[in-house]
Coordinates of C-alpha atoms in Angstrom, one line a residue:
X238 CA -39.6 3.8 29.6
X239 CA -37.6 1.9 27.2
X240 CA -38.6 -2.0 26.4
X241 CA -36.7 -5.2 28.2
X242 CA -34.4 -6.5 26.1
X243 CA -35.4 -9.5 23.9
X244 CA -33.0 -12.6 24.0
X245 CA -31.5 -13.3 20.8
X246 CA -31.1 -16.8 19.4
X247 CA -29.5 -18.7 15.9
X248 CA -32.9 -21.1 14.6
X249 CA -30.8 -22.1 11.3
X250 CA -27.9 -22.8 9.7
X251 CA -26.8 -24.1 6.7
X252 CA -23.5 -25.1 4.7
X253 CA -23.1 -25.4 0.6
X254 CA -20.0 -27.2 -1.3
X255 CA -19.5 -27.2 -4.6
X256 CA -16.6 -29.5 -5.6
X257 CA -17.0 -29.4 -9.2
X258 CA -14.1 -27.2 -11.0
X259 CA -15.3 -27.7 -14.4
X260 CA -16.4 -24.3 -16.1
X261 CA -20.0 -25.7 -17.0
X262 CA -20.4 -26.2 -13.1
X263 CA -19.3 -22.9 -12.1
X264 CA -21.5 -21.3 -9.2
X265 CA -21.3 -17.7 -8.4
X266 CA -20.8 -16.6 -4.4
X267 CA -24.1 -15.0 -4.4
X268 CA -25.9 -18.0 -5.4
X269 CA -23.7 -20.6 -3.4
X270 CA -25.0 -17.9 -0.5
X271 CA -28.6 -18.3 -0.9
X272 CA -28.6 -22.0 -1.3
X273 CA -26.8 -21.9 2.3
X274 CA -29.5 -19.7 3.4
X275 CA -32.6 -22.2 1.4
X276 CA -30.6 -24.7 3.5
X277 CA -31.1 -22.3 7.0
X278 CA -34.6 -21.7 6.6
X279 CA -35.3 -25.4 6.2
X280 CA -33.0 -26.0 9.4
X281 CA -35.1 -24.1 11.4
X282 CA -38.3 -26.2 11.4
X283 CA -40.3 -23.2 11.1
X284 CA -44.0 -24.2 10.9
X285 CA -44.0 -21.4 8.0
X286 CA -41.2 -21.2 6.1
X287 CA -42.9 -18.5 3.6
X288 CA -43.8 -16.5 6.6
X289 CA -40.4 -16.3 8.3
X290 CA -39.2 -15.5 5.0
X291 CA -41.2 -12.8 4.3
X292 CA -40.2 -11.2 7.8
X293 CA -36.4 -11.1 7.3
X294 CA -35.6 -7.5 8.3
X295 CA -31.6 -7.8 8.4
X296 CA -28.7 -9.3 6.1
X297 CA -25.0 -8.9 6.5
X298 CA -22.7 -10.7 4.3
X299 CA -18.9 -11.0 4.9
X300 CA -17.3 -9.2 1.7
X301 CA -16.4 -12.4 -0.6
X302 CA -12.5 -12.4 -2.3
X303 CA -14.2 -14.2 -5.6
X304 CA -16.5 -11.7 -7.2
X305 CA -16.9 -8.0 -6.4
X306 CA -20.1 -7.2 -6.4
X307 CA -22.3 -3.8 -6.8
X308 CA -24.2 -4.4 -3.9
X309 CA -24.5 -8.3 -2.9
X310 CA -26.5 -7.7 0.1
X311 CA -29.6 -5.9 -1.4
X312 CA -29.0 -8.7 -3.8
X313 CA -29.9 -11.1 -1.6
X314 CA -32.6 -9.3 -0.1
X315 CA -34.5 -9.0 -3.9
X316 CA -33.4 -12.9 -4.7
X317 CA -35.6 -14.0 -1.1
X318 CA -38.3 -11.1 -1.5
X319 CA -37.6 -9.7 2.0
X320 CA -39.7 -7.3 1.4
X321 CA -39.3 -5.8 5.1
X322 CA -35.6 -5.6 5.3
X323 CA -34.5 -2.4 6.5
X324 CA -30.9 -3.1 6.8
X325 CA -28.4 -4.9 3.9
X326 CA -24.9 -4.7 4.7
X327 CA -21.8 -5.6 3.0
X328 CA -18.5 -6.0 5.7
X329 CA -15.4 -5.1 5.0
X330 CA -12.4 -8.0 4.4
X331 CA -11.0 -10.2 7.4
X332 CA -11.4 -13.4 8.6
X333 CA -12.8 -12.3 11.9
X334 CA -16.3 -10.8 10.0
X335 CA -18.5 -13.8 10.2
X336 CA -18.4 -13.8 14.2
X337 CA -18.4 -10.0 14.4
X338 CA -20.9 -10.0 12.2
X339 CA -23.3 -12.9 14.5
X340 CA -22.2 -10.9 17.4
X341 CA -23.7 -7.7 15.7
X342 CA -26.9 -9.2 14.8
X343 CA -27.8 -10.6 18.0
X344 CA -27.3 -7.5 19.8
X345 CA -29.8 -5.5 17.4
X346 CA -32.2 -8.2 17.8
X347 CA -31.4 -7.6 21.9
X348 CA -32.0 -4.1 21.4
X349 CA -35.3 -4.8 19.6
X350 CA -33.5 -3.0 16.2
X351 CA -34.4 -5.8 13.9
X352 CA -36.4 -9.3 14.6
X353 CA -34.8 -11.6 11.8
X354 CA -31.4 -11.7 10.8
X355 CA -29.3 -13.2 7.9
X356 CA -25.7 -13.7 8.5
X357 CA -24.0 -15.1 4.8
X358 CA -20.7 -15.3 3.4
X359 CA -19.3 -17.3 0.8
X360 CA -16.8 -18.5 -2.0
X361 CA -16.2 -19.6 -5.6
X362 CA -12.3 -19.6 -6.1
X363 CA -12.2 -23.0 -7.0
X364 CA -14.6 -22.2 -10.0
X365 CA -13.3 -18.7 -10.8
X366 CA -9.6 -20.2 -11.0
X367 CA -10.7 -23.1 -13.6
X368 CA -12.8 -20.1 -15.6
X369 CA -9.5 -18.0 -15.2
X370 CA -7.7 -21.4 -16.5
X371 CA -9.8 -22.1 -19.4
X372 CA -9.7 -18.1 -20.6
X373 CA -14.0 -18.4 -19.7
X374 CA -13.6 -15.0 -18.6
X375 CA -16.1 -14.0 -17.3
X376 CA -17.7 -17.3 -15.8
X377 CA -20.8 -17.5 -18.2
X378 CA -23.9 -16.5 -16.2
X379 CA -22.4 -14.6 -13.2
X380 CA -23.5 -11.0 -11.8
X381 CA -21.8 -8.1 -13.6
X382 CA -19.0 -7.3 -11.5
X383 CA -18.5 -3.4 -10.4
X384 CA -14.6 -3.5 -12.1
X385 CA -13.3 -5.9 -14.2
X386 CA -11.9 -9.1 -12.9
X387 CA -9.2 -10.9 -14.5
X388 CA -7.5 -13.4 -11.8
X389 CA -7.8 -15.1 -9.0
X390 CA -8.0 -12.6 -5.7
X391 CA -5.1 -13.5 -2.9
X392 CA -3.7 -11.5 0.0
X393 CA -0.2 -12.3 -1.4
X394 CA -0.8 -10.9 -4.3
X395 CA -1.8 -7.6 -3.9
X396 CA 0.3 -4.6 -4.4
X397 CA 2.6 -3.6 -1.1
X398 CA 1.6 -0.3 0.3
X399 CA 4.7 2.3 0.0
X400 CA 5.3 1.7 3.7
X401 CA 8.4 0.7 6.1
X402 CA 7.1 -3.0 5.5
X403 CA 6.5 -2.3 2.0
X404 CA 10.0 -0.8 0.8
X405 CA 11.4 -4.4 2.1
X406 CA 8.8 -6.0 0.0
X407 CA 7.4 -7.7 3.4
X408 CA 3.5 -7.5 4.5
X409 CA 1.6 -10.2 2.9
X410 CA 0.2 -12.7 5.4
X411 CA 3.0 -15.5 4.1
X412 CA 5.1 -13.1 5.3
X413 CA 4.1 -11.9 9.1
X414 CA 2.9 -14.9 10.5
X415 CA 5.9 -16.9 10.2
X416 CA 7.2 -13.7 11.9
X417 CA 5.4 -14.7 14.7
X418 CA 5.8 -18.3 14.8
X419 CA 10.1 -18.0 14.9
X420 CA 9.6 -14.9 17.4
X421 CA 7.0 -17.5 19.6
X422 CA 9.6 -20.2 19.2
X423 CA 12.5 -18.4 20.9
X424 CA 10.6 -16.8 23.1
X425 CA 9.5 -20.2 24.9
X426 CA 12.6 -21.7 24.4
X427 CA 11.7 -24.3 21.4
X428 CA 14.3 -25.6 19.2
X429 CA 13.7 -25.4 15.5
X430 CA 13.3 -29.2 14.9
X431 CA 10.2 -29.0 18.0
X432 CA 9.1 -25.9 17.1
X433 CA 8.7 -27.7 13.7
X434 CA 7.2 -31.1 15.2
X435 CA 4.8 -29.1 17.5
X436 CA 2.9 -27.4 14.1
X437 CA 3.1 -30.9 12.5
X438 CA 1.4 -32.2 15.1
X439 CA -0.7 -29.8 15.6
X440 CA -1.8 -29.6 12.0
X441 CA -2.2 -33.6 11.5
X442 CA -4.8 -33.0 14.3
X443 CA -6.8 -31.1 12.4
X444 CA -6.5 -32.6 9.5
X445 CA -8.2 -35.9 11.0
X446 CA -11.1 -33.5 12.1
X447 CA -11.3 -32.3 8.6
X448 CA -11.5 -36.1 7.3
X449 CA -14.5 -36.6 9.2
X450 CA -16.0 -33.4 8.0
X451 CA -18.6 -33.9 5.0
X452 CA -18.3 -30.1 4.3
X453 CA -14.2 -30.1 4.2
X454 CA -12.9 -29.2 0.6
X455 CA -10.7 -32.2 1.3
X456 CA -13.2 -34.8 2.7
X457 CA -12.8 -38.0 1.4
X458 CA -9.2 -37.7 1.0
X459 CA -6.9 -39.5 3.4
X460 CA -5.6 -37.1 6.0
X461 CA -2.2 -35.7 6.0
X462 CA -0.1 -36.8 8.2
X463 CA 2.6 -35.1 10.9
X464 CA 4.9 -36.4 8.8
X465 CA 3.7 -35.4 5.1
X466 CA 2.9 -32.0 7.2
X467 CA 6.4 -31.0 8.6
X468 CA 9.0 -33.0 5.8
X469 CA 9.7 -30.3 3.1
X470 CA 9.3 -32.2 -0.3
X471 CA 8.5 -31.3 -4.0
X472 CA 4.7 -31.4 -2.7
X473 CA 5.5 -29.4 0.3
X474 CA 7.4 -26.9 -0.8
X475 CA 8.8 -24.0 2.0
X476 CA 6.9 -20.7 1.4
X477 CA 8.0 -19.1 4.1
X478 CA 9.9 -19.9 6.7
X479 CA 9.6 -22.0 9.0
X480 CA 6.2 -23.2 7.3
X481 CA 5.9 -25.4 3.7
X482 CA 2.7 -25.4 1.6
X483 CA 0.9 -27.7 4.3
X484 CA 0.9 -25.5 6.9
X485 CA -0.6 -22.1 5.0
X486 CA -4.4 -22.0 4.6
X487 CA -5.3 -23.4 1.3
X488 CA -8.0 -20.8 -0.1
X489 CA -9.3 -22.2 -3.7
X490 CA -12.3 -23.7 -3.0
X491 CA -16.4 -23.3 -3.7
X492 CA -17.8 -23.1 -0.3
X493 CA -20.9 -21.0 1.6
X494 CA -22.7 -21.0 4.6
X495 CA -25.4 -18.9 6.6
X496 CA -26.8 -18.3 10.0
X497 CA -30.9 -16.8 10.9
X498 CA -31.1 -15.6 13.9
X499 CA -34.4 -13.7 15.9
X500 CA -35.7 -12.9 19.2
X501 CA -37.1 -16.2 21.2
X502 CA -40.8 -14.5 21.1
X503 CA -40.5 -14.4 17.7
X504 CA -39.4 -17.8 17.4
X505 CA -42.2 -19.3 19.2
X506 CA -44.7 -17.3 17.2
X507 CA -43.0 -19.0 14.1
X508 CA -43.6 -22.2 15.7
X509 CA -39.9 -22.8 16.0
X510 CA -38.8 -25.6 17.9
X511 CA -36.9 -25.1 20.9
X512 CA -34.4 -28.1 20.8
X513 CA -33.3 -25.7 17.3
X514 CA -32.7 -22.7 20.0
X515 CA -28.9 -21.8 20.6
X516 CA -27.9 -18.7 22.1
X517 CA -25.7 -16.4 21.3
X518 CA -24.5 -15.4 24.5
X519 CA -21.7 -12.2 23.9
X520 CA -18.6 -11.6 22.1
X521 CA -15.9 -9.0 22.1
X522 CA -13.6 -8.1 19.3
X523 CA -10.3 -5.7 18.5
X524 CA -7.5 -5.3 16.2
X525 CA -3.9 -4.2 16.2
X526 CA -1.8 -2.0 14.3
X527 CA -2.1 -3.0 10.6
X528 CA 2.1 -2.1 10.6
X529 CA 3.5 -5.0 11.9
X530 CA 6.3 -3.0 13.1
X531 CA 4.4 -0.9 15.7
X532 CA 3.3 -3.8 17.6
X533 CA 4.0 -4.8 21.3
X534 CA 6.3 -8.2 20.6
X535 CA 6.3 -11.0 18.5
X536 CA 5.5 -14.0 20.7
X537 CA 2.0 -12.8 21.6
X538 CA -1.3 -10.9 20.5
X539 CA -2.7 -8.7 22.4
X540 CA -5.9 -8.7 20.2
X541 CA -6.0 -12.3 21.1
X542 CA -6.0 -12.4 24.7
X543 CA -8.1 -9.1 25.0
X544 CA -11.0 -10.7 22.8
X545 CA -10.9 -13.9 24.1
X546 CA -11.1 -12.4 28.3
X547 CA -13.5 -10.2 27.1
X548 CA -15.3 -12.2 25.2
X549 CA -15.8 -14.8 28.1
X550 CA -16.7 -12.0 30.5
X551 CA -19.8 -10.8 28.3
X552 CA -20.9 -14.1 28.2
X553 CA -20.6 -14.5 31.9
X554 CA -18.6 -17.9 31.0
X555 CA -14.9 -18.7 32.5
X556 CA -12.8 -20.9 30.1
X557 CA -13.4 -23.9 32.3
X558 CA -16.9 -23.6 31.3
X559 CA -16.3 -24.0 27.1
X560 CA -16.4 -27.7 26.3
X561 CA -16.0 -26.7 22.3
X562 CA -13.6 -24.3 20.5
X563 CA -12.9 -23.1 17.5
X564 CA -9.5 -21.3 16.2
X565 CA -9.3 -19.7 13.3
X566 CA -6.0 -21.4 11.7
X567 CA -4.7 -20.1 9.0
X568 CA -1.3 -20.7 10.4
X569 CA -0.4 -22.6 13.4
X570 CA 0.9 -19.7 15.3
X571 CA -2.7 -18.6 15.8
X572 CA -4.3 -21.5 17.7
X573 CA -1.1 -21.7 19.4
X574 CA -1.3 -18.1 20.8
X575 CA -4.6 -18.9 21.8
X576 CA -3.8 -22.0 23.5
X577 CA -1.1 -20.7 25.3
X578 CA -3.2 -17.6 26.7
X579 CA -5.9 -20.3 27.6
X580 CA -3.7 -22.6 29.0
X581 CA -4.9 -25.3 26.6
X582 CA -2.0 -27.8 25.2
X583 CA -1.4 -26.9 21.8
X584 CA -0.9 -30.7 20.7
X585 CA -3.2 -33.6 22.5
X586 CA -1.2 -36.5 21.8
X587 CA -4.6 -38.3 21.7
X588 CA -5.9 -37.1 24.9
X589 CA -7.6 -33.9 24.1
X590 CA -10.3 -32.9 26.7
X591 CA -11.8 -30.0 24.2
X592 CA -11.7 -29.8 20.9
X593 CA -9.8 -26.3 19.5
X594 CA -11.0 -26.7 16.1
X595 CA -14.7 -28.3 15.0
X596 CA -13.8 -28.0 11.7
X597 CA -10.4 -29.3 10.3
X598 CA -8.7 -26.0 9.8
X599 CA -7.9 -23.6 6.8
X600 CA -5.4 -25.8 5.0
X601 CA -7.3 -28.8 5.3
X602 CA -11.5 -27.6 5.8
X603 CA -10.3 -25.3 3.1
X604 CA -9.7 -21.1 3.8
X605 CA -13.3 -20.1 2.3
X606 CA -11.4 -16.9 1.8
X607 CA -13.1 -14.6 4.9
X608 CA -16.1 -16.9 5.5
X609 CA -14.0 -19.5 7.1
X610 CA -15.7 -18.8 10.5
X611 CA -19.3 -19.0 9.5
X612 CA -18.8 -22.4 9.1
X613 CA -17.4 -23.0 12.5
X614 CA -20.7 -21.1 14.0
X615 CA -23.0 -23.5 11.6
X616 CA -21.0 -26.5 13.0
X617 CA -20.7 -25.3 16.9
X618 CA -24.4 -24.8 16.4
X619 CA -25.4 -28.5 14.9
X620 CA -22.8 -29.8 18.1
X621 CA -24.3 -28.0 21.3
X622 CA -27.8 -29.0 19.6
X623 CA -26.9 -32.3 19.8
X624 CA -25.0 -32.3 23.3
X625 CA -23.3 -34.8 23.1
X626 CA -21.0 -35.8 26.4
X627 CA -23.1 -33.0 27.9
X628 CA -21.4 -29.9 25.7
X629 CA -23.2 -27.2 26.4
X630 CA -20.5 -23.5 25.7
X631 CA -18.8 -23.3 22.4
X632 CA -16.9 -20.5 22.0
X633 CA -15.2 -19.3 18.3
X634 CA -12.0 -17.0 17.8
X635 CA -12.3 -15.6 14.5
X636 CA -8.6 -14.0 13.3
X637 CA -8.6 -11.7 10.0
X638 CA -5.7 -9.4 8.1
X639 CA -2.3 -10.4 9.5
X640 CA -3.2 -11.1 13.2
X641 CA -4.9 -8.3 12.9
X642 CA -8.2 -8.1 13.8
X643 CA -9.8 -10.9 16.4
X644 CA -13.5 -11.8 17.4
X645 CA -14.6 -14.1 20.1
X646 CA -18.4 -15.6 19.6
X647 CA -19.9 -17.8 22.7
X648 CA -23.2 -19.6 22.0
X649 CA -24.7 -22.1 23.8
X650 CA -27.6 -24.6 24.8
X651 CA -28.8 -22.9 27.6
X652 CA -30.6 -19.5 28.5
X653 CA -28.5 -16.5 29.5
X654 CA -28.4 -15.4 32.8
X655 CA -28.2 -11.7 31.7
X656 CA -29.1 -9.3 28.7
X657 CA -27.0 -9.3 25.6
X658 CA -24.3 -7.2 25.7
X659 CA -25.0 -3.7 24.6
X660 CA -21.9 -3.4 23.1
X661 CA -18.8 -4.4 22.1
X662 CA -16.8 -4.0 25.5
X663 CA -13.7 -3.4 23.2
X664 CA -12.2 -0.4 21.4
X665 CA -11.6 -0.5 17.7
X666 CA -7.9 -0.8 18.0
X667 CA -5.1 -1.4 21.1
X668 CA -2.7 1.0 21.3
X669 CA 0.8 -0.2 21.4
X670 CA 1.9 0.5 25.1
X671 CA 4.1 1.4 25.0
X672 CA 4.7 3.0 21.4
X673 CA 7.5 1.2 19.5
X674 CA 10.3 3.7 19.0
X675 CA 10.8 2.6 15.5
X676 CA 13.8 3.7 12.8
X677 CA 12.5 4.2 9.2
X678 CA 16.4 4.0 8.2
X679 CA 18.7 2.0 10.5
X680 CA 22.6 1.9 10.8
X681 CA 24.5 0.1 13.2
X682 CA 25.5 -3.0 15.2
X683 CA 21.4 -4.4 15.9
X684 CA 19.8 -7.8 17.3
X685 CA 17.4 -9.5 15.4
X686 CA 13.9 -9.7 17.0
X687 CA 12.4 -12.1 14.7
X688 CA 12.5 -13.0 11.1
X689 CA 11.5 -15.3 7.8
X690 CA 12.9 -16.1 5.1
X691 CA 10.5 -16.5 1.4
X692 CA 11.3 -19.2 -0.8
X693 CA 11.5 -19.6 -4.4
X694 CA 9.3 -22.2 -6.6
X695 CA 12.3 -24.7 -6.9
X696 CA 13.4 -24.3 -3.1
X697 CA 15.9 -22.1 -3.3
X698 CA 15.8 -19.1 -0.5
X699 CA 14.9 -15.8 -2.2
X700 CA 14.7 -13.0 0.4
X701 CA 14.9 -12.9 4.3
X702 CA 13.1 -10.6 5.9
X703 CA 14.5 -9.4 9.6
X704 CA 12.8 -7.4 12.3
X705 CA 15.7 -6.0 14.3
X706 CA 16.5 -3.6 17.1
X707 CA 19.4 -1.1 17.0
X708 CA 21.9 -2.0 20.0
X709 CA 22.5 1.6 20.7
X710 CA 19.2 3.6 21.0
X711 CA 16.8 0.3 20.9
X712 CA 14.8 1.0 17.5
X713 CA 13.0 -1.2 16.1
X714 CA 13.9 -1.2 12.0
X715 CA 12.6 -3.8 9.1
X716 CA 15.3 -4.8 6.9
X717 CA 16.4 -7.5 4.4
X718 CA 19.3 -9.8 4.3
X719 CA 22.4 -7.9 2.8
X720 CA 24.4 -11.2 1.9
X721 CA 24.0 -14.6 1.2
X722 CA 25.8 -16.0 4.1
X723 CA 22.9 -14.1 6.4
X724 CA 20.5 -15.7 4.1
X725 CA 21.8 -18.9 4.8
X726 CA 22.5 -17.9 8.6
X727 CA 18.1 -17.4 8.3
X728 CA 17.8 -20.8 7.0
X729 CA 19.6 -22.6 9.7
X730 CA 17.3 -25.3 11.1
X731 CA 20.0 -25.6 13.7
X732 CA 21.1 -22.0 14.9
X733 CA 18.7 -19.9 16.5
X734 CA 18.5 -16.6 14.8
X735 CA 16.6 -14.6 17.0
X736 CA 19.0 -13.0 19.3
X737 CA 21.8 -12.9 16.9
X738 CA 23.7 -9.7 16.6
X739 CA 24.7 -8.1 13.2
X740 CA 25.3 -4.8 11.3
X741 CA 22.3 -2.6 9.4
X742 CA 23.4 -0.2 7.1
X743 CA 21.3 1.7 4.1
X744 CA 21.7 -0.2 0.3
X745 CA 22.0 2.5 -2.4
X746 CA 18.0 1.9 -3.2
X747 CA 17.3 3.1 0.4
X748 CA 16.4 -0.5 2.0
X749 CA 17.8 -1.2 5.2
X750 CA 19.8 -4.4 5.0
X751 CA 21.7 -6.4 7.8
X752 CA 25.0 -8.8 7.5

């Protein structure tokens, strides 16, 4: 006969900033981590803090972009002496790991598979790009890496795989969410200019939440406004289309932040107080093709609105029962997809019932390169302990890759109803349904489905980027602009490109291109 199932809790959280970006202050991820979890342990009130310590048994850490390390989980694990840990795990990259990984650990603690978790992530960009800067290569002091680092990790950097999206130089996460936000835009009928105005908004929002955020890269700064936001100036350059440098996530900064969670027997044996008890209390996750060009449409995710239901219904909570959310944000499009499947307005014009972010967002918080999450679980946490206006449900959608993968997290103040979740109620991946018919070399007349357009340092358009469908048999095709006069057609901030017709035909160097 097999045990009841133990209820899982988070005891203790903790956050780290360092805002120095001078070389002698440089702080590797792994230590910025352990200070977060010094800061967890003491959050917890334990009566013995050497004794719940010693009896950490599990410690997941969301793979950092700064520093790649041999094994940064067992790392941990010697650095804190858990002697007992049976379990060190390293994730794999994406911005939804720090809820999946929460999610995770409170359903081995359900199952009785572990009694004290660590969940860590963390980032030192800001440092590593002033020791990149100064040619103090490698910062002095740091872990030995496992291969040689010479710059500054980004997602837009990294080499194109030899794909459809990668023989029209398109795939980086500049490039696909703006895919979505034009695709979103025509779609619900927006023109350009509040299309524009709704992000602007949107992203002024957040960055007031961000000013009043101690832990925000950008805290004590005033906050941008809708204007500074949406005007395209030498500060705010266009990156790609329709979104300048103030709406992309803003990644260099020195930022950690942990979460210890364990069983509520345990914690009362610790001595634990139970006004520092929050439950975790399900989640649900998924993902979606990593080829942008087999997925469903443009205007929506799937992943989004699968991990959000589901997430609600393993927690047993409706979306009328959340008084706190959280969005990931790296782009607007993303709290605006959830929104719209929540039926939450996308901009409060001062009269927001729930907050969507706790935090301030990824361009003004600061991206904390996968981690960004963790810190919205260590702040839901500190707000349903306080409970304030009587908040009880938080609930955290974690995004990752380029809307690729999605988590949903629900905590709260009060005791379950029901047993953790035994496991995620989701697959892996959606399948596309139905499958995209897709031309890997398109010719003839075509519609374009959505598009962007990437922009040079000194403003100048560089290359548009089209998602079409061929008029005759209803491919889908990726192409590039074939002219300047479609590249200016893409530019238009008063022509709606989306459901314009034009021509593809194959260049010489086998790129589809459309006129």
């Amino acid at each position: 006969m097999s045990s009841p199932k133990a209820t899982p809790i988070i005891i203790g959280v903790g956050d780290i900033k360092n805002r120095s970006q001078k070389v002698e202050d440089a702080i590797e991820p792994l230590h910025l981590m352990l200070r977060a979890i010094e800061q967890a342990l003491n959050d917890t009130d334990a009566s013995s803090k050497h004794d719940l310590q010693s009896q950490i048994d599990s410690i997941d850490v969301v793979r950092t972009w700064t520093w790649p390390y041999p094994d940064i989980a067992a790392s941990i694990a010697e650095h804190i002496g858990a002697e007992k840990v049976g379990r060190v795990f390293c994730s794999d990259h994406g911005g939804d790991k720090p809820a999946k990984l929460v999610d995770e650990a409170a359903r081995r603690i359900s199952k009785r598979e572990c009694e004290i978790a660590v969940v860590t992530g963390g980032e030192a960009l800001a440092s590593l790009a002033a020791c990149v800067a100064a040619k103090t290569m490698p910062p002095p002091g740091w872990t030995k890496p496992d291969q040689n680092v010479e710059s500054v990790f980004s997602p837009t950097s990294r080499e194109l795989a030899k794909t459809l999206g990668g023989r029209h130089s398109i795939g980086a996460p500049i490039h696909i969410y703006p895919l979505y936000e034009n695709g979103f835009r025509s779609h619900w009928g927006q023109s350009i200019e509040e299309n524009n105005s709704e992000s602007a908004e949107l992203y002024a929002e957040f960055a007031k939440v961000a000013e009043q955020n101690s832990m925000a890269w950008n805290h004590g700064k005033p906050a941008e406004t809708a204007d500074s936001i949406g005007t395209v100036s030498k500060r705010n350059r266009m990156i790609c289309y329709p979104y300048p440098l103030l709406m992309n996530a803003f990644n260099t900064v020195n930022l950690a932040a942990a979460v210890i969670l364990t069983s509520t027997v345990r914690a009362e044996a610790l001595g634990i107080p139970k006004h520092k008890w929050i439950y975790p209390l399900g989640g649900a996750g998924t993902a979606e093709s990593s080829e942008f060009w087999n997925r469903m449409n443009f205007y929506s995710s799937p992943a989004i609105c699968a991990s959000l239901d589901k997430g609600l219904a393993a927690a047993a909570l409706s979306k009328d029962d959340i008084d706190l959310y959280d969005f990931y944000s790296c782009f607007p499009i993303v709290p605006k997809l959830a929104c719209k499947h929540l039926g939450l307005p996308v901009v409060s014009k001062g009269k927001r019932e729930k907050p969507i972010t706790l935090l301030g967002g990824l361009t003004s918080f600061g991206g904390a390169g996968n981690n960004y999450s963790m810190h919205a679980i260590t702040e839901m946490v500190r707000q349903l302990r306080s409970g304030n206006n009587g908040q009880q449900n938080g609930l955290i959608l974690a995004n990752g890759g380029t809307l690729t993968y999605q988590h949903v997290l629900c905590l709260s103040s009060q005791a379950p109803a029901k047993a953790y979740s035994s496991s995620n109620p989701l697959p892996a991946q959606l399948p596309a349904e139905p499958p995209i018919p897709v031309a890997e070399h398109a010719e003839g007349e075509a519609v374009i489905e959505t598009y962007t357009v990437e922009f040079a340092r000194d403003g100048e358009p560089l290359r548009g980027y089209i998602v079409g469908r061929l008029l005759g048999d209803g491919k889908r095709f990726v192409a590039n602009h074939g002219d300047r006069n479609t590249l200016n057609r893409l530019c238009s901030r008063e022509l709606e490109p989306v459901g314009s017709k034009g021509f593809a035909w194959e260049s010489p160097s086998q790129e589809t291109i459309v006129t």
